[in-house]
PDB file of C-alpha atoms and ligand atoms in Angstrom:
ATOM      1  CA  UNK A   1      66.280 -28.136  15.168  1.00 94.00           C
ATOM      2  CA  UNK A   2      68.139 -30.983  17.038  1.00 98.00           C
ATOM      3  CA  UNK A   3      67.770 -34.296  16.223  1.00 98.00           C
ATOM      4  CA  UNK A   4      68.320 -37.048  18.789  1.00 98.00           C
ATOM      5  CA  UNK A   5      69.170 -40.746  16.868  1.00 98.00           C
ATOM      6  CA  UNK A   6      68.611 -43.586  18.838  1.00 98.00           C
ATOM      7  CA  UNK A   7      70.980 -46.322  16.762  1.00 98.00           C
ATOM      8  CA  UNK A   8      74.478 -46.309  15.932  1.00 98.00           C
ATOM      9  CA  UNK A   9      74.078 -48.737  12.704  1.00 98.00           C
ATOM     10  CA  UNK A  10      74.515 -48.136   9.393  1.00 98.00           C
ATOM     11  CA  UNK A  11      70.639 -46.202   9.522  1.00 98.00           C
ATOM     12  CA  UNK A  12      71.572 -44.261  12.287  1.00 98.00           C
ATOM     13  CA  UNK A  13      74.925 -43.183  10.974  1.00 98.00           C
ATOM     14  CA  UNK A  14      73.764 -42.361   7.291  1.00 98.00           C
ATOM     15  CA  UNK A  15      70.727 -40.500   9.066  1.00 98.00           C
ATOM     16  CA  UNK A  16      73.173 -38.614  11.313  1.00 98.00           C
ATOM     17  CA  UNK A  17      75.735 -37.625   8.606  1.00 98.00           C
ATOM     18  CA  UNK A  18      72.262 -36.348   6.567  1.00 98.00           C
ATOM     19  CA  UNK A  19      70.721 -34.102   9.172  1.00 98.00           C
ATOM     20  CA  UNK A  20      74.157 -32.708  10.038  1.00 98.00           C
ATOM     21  CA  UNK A  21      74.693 -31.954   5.727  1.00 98.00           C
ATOM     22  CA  UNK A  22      71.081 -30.388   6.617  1.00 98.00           C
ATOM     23  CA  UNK A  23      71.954 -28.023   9.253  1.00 98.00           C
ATOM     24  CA  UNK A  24      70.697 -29.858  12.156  1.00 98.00           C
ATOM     25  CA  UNK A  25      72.499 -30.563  15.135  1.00 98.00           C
ATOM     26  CA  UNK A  26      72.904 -34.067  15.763  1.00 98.00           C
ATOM     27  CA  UNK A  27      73.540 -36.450  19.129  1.00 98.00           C
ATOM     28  CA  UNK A  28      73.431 -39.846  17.873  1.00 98.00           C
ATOM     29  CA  UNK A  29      72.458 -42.536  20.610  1.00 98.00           C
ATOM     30  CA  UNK A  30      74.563 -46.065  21.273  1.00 98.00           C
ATOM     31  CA  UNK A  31      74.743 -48.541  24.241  1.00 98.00           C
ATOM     32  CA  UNK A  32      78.578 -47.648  24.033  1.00 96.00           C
ATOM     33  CA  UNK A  33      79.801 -44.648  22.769  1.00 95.00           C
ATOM     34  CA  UNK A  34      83.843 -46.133  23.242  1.00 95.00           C
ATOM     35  CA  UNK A  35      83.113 -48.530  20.378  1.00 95.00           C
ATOM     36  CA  UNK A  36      85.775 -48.531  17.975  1.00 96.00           C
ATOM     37  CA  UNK A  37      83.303 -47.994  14.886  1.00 95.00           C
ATOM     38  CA  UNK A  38      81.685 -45.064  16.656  1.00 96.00           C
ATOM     39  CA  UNK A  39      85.779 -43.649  17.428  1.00 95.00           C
ATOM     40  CA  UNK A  40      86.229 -43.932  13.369  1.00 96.00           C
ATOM     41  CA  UNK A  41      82.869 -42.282  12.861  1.00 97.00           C
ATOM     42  CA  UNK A  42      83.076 -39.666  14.799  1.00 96.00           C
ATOM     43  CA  UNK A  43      86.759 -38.482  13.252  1.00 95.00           C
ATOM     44  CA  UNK A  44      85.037 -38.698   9.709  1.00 95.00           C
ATOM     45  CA  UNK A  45      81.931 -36.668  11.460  1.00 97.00           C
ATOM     46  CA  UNK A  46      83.397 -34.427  14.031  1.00 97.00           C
ATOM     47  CA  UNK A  47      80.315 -32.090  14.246  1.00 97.00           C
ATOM     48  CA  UNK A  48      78.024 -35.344  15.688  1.00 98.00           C
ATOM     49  CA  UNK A  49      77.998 -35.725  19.038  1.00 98.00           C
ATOM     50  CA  UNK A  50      77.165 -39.421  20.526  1.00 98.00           C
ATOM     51  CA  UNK A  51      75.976 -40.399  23.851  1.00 98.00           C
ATOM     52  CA  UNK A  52      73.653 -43.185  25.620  1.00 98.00           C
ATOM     53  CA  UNK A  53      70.176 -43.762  24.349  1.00 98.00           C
ATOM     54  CA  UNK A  54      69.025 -41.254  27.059  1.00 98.00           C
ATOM     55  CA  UNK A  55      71.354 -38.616  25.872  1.00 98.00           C
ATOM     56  CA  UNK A  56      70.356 -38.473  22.325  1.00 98.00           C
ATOM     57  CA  UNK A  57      66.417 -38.793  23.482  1.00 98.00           C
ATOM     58  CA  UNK A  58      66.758 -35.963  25.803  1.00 98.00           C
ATOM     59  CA  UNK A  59      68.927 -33.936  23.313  1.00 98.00           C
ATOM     60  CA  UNK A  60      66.417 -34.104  20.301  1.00 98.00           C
ATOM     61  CA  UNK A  61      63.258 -31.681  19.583  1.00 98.00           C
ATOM     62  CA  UNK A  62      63.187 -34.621  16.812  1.00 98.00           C
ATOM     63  CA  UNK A  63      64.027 -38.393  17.775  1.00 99.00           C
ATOM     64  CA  UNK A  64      64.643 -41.131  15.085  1.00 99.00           C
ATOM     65  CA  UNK A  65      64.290 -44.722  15.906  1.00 99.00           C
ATOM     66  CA  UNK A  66      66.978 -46.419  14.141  1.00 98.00           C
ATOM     67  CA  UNK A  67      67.678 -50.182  15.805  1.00 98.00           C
ATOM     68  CA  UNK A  68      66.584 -53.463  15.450  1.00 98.00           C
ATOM     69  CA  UNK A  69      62.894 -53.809  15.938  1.00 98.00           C
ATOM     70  CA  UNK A  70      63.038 -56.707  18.524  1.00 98.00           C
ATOM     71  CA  UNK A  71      65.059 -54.262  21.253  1.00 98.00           C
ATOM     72  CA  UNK A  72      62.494 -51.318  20.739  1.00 98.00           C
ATOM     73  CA  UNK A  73      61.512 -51.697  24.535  1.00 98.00           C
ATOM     74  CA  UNK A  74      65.195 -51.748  25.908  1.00 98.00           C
ATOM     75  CA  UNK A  75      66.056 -49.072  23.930  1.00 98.00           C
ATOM     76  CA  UNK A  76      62.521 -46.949  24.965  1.00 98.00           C
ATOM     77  CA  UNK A  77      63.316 -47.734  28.493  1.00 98.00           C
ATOM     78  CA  UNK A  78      67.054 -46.758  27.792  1.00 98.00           C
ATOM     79  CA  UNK A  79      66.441 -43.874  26.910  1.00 98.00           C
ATOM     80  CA  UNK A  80      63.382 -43.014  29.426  1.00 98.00           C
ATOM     81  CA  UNK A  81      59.888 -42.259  28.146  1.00 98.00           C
ATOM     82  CA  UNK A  82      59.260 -38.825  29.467  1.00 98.00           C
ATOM     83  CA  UNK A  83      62.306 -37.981  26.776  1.00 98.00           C
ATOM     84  CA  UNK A  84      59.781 -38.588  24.044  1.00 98.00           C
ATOM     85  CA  UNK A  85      57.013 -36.351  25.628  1.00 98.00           C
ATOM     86  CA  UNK A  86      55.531 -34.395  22.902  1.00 98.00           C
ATOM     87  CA  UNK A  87      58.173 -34.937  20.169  1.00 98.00           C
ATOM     88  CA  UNK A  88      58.085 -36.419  16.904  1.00 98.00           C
ATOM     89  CA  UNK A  89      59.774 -39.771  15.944  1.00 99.00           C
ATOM     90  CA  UNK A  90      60.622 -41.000  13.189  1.00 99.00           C
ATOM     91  CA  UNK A  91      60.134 -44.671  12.891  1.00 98.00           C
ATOM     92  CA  UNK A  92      62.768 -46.486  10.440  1.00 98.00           C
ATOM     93  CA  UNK A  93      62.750 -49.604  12.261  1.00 98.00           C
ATOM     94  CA  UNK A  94      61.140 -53.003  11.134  1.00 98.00           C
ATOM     95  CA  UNK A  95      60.352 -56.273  12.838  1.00 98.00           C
ATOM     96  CA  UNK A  96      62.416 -58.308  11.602  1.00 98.00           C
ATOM     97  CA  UNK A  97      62.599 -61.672  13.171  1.00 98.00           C
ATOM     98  CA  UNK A  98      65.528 -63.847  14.657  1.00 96.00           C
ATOM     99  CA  UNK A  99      64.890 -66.771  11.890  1.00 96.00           C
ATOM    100  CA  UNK A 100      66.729 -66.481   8.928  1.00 96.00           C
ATOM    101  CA  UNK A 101      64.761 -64.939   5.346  1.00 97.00           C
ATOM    102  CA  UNK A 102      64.012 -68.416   3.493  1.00 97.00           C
ATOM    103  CA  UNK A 103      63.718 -67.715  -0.330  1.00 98.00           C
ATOM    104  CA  UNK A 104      64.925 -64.817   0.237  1.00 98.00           C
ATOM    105  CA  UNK A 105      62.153 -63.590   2.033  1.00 98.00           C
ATOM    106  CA  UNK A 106      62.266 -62.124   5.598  1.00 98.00           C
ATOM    107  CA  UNK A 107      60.550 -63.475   8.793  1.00 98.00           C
ATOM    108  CA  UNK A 108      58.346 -60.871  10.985  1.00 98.00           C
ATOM    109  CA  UNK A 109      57.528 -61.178  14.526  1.00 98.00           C
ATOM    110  CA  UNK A 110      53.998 -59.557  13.734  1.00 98.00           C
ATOM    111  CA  UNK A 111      51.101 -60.713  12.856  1.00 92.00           C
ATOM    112  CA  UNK A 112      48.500 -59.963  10.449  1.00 91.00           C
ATOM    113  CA  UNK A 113      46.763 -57.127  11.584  1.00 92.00           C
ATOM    114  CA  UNK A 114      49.781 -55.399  13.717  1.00 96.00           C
ATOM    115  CA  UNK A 115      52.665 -53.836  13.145  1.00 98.00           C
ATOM    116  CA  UNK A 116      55.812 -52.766  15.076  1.00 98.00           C
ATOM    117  CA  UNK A 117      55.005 -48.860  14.751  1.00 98.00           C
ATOM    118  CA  UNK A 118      51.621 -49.361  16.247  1.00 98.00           C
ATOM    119  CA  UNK A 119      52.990 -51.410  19.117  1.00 98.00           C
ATOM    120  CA  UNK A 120      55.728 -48.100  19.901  1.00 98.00           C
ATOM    121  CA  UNK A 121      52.762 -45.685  19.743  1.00 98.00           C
ATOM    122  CA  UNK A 122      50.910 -47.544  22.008  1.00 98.00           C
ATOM    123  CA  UNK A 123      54.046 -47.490  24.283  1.00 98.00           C
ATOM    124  CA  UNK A 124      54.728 -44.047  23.473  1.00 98.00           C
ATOM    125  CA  UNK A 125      51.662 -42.547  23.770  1.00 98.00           C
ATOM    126  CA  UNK A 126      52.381 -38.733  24.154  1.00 98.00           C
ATOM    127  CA  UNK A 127      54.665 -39.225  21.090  1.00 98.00           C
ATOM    128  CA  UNK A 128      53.982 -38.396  17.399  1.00 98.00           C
ATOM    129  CA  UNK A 129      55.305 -41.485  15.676  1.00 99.00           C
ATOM    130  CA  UNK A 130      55.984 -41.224  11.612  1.00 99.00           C
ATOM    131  CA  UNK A 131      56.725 -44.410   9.889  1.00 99.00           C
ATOM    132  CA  UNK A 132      59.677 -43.419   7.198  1.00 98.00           C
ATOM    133  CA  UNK A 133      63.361 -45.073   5.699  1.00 98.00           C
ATOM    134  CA  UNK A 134      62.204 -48.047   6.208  1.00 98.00           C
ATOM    135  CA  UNK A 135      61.849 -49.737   2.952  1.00 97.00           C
ATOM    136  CA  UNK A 136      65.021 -48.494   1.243  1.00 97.00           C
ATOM    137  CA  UNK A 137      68.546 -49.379   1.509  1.00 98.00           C
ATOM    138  CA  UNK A 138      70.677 -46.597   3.852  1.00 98.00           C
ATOM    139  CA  UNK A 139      72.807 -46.090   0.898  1.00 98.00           C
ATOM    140  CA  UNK A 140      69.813 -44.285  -0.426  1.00 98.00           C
ATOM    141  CA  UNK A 141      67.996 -42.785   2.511  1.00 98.00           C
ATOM    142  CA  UNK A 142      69.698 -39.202   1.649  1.00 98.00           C
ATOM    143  CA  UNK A 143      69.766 -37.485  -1.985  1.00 98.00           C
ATOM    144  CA  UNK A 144      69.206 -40.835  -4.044  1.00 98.00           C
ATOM    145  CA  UNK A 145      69.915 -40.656  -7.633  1.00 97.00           C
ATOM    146  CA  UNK A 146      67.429 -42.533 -10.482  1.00 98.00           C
ATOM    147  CA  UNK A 147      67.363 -41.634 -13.842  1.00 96.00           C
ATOM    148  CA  UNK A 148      63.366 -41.761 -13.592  1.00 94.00           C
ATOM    149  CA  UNK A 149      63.502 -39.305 -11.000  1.00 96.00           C
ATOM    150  CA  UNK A 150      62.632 -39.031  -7.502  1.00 98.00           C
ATOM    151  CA  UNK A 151      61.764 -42.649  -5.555  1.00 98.00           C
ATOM    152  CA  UNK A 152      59.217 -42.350  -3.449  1.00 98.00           C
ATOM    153  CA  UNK A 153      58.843 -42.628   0.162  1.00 98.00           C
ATOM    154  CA  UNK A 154      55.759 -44.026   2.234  1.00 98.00           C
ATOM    155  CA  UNK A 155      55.087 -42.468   5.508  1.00 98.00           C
ATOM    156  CA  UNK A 156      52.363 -42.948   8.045  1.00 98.00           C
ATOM    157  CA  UNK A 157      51.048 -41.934  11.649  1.00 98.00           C
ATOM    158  CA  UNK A 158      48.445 -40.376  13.342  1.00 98.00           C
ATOM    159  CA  UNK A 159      49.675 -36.709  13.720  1.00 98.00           C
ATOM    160  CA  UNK A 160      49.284 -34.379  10.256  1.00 98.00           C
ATOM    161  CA  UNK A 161      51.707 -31.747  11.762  1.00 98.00           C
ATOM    162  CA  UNK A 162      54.536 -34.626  12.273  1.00 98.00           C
ATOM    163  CA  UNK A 163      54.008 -36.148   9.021  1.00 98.00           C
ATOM    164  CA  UNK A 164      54.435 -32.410   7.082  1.00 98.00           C
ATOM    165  CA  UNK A 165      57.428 -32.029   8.885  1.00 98.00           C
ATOM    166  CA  UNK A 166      58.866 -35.429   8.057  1.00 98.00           C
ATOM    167  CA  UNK A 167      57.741 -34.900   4.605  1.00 98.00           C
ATOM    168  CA  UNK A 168      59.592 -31.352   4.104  1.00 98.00           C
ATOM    169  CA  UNK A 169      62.485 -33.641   5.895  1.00 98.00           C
ATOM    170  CA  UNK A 170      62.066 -36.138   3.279  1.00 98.00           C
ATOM    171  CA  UNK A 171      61.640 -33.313   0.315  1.00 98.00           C
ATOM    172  CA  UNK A 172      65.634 -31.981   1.732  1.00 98.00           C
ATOM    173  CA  UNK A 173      66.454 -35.472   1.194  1.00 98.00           C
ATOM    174  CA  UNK A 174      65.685 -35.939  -1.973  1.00 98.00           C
ATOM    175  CA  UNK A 175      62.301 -38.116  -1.568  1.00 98.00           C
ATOM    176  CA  UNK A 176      58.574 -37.631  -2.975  1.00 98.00           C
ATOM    177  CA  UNK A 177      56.270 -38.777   0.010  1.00 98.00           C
ATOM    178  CA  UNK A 178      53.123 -40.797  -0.224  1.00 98.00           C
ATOM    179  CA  UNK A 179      51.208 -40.508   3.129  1.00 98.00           C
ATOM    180  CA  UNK A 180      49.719 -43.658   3.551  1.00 98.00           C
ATOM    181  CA  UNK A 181      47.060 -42.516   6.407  1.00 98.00           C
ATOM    182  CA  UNK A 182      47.315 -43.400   9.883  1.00 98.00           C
ATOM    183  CA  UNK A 183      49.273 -45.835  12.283  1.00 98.00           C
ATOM    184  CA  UNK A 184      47.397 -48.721  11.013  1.00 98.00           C
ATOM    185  CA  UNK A 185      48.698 -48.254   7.403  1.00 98.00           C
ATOM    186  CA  UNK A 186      52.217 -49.658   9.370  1.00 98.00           C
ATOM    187  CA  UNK A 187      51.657 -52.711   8.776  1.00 98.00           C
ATOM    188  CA  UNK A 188      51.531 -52.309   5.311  1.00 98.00           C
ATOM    189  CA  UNK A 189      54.592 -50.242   4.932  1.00 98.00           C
ATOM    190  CA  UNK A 190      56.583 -52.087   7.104  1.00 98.00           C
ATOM    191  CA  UNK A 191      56.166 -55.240   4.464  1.00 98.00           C
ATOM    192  CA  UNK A 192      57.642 -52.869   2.108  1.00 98.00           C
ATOM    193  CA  UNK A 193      60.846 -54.135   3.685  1.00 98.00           C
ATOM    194  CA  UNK A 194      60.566 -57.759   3.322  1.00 98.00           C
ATOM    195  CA  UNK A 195      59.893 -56.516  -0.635  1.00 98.00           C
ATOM    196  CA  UNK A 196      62.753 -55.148  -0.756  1.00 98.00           C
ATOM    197  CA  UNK A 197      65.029 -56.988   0.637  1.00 98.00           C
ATOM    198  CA  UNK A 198      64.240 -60.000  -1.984  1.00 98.00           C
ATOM    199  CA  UNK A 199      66.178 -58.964  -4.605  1.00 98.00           C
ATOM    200  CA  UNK A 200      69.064 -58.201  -2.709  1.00 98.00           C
ATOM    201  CA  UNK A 201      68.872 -61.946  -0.774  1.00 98.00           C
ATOM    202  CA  UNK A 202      68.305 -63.566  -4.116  1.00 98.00           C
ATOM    203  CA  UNK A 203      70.570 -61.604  -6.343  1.00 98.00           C
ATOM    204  CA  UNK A 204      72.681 -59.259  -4.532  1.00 98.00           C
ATOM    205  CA  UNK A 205      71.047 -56.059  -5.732  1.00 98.00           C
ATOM    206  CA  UNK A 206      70.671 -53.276  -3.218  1.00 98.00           C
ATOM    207  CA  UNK A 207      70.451 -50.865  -5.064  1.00 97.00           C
ATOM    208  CA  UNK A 208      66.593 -49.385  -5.923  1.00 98.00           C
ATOM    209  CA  UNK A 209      63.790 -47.963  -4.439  1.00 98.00           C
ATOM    210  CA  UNK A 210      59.662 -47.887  -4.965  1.00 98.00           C
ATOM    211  CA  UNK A 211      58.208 -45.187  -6.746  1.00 98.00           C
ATOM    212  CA  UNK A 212      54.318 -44.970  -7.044  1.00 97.00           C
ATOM    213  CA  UNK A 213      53.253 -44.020 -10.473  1.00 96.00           C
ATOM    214  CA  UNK A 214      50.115 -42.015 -10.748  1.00 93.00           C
ATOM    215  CA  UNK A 215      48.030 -41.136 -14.062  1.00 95.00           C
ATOM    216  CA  UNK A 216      48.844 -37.894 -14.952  1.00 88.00           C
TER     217      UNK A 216
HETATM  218  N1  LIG B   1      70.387 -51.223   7.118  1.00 64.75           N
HETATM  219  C1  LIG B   1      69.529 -50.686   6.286  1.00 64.75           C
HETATM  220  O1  LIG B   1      69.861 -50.352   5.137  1.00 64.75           O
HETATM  221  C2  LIG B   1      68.090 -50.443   6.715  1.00 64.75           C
HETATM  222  C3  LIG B   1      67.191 -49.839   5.832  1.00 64.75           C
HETATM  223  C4  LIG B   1      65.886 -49.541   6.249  1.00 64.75           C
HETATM  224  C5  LIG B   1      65.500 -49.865   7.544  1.00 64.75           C
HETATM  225  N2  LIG B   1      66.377 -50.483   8.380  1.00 64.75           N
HETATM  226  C6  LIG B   1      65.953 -50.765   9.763  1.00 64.75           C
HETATM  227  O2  LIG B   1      66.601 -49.814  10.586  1.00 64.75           O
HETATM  228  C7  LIG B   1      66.925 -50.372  11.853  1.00 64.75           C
HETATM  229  C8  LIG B   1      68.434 -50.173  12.106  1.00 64.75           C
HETATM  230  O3  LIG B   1      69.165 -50.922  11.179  1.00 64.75           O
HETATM  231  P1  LIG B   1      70.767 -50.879  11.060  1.00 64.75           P
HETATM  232  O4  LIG B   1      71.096 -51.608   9.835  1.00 64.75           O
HETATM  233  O5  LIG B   1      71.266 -49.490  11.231  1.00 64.75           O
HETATM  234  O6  LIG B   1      71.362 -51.693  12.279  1.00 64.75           O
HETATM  235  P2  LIG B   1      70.878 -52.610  13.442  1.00 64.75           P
HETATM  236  O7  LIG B   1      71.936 -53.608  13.652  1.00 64.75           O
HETATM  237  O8  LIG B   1      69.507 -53.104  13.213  1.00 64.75           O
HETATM  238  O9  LIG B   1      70.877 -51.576  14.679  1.00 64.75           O
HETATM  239  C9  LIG B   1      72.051 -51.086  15.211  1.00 64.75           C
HETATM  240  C10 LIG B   1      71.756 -50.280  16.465  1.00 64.75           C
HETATM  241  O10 LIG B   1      70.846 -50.986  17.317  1.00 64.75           O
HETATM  242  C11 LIG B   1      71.411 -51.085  18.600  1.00 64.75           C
HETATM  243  N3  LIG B   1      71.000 -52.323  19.272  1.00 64.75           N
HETATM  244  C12 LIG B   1      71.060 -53.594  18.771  1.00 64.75           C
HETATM  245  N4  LIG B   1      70.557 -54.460  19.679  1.00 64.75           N
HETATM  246  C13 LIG B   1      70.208 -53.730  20.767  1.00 64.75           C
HETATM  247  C14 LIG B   1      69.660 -54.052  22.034  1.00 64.75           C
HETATM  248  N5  LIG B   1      69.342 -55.312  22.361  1.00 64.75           N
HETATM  249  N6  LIG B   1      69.414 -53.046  22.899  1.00 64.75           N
HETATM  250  C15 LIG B   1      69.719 -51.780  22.588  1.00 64.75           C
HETATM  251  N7  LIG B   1      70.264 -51.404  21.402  1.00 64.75           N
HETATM  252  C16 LIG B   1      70.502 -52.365  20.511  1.00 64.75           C
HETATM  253  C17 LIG B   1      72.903 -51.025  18.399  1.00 64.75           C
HETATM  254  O11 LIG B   1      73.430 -50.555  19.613  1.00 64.75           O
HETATM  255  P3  LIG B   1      74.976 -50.271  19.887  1.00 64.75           P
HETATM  256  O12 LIG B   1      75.280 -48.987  19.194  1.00 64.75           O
HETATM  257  O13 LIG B   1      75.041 -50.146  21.344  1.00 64.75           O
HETATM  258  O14 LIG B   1      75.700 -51.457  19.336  1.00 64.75           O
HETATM  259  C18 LIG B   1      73.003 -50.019  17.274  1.00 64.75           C
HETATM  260  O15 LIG B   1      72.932 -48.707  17.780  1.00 64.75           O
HETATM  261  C19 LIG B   1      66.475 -51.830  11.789  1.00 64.75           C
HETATM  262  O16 LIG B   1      65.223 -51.961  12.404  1.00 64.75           O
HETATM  263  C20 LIG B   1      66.380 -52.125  10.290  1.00 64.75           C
HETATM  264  O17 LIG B   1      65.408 -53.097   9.969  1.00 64.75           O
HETATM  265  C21 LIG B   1      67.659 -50.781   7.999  1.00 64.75           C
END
């Protein structure tokens, strides 16, 4: 399967380098595939290709939406809508406003009641969006290790068949997947982030992930 990322950040790279360790072929999307940090990527990751937004949506059978939240319409225009016809995407992007976290805790630019992932859908319409990555560090989007085992990762969207494939996607990387329900659980998961991020604003740690404990 070929995967078409749409980011060249630290998500989109660490997602690249994983699908590629996976066996997928990969065409990761930028606004400028000269840029010196994408030139020292690519010699560390030779088998990635990287191209414009439109490149790496028209390349994928799989798309992952890896940028800031707040250029989600340049980017969808960018790359050109009919290049997400029928295909699944993998939402890793959060809203994340331009104000500063205060006590450590982020700003959104959604309200109660809406999330970012709902807002691409209804953009996207013809797409299968998945929420996923979102609320966990890139260092440990592929193979994390825990000595309490496998974190766990909290998907949702609106299509079953897209969320079983990203959960065998998130099984390969190492991930036990809650499925959360449909689009309007994105909200939910999307605050995830701001969780997270907490620890690391207040204390510098990074480093861990959510798992969901369940009686046995
Ligand atoms: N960093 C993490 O550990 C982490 C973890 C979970 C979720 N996330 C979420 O994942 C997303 C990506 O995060 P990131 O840390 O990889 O980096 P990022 O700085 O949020 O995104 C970098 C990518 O976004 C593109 N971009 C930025 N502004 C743009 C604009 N106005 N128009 C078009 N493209 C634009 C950049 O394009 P160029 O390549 O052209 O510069 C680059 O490809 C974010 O929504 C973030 O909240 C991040």
């Amino acid at each position: 399967m070929k995967v078409g990322i749409l980011g060249s950040g630290d998500v989109g790279q660490t997602l690249a380098a994983a699908f590629t360790q996976e066996g997928y072929s990969v065409l990761m999307g930028t606004r400028n595939p000269e840029k010196k940090e994408i030139k020292e990527f690519k010699k560390d990751n030779p088998a990635i290709e990287v191209g414009s937004y439109a490149d790496s949506a028209a390349f994928g059978d799989l798309l992952v939406l890896a940028i800031p939240g707040s250029a989600t319409d340049e980017v969808i225009k960018a790359a050109g809508k009919n290049n997400f016809k029928g295909k699944v995407v993998i939402d890793v992007s959060n809203p994340i406003s331009k104000e500063p976290p205060k006590d450590g805790v982020l700003r959104f630019f959604t309200g109660p009641g809406d999330s970012l992932m709902e807002r691409t859908q209804k953009a996207l319409p013809e797409a299968s969006l998945v929420k996923a990555f979102n609320s966990a560090g890139n260092t440990l989007m592929y193979k994390p290790k825990f000595k309490e085992g496998k974190p766990t990762m909290f998907i949702c969207g609106d299509d079953d068949r897209a969320k079983r494939l990203v959960t065998e996607i998130l099984t390969a990387f190492g991930w036990e997947t809650e499925d959360m329900g449909k689009s309007g659980a994105a909200g939910a998961i999307e605050s995830l982030c701001i969780l997270w991020c907490i620890p690391g604003f207040l204390r510098n740690q990074w480093s861990h992930a959510f798992k969901l404990l369940k009686p046995s």
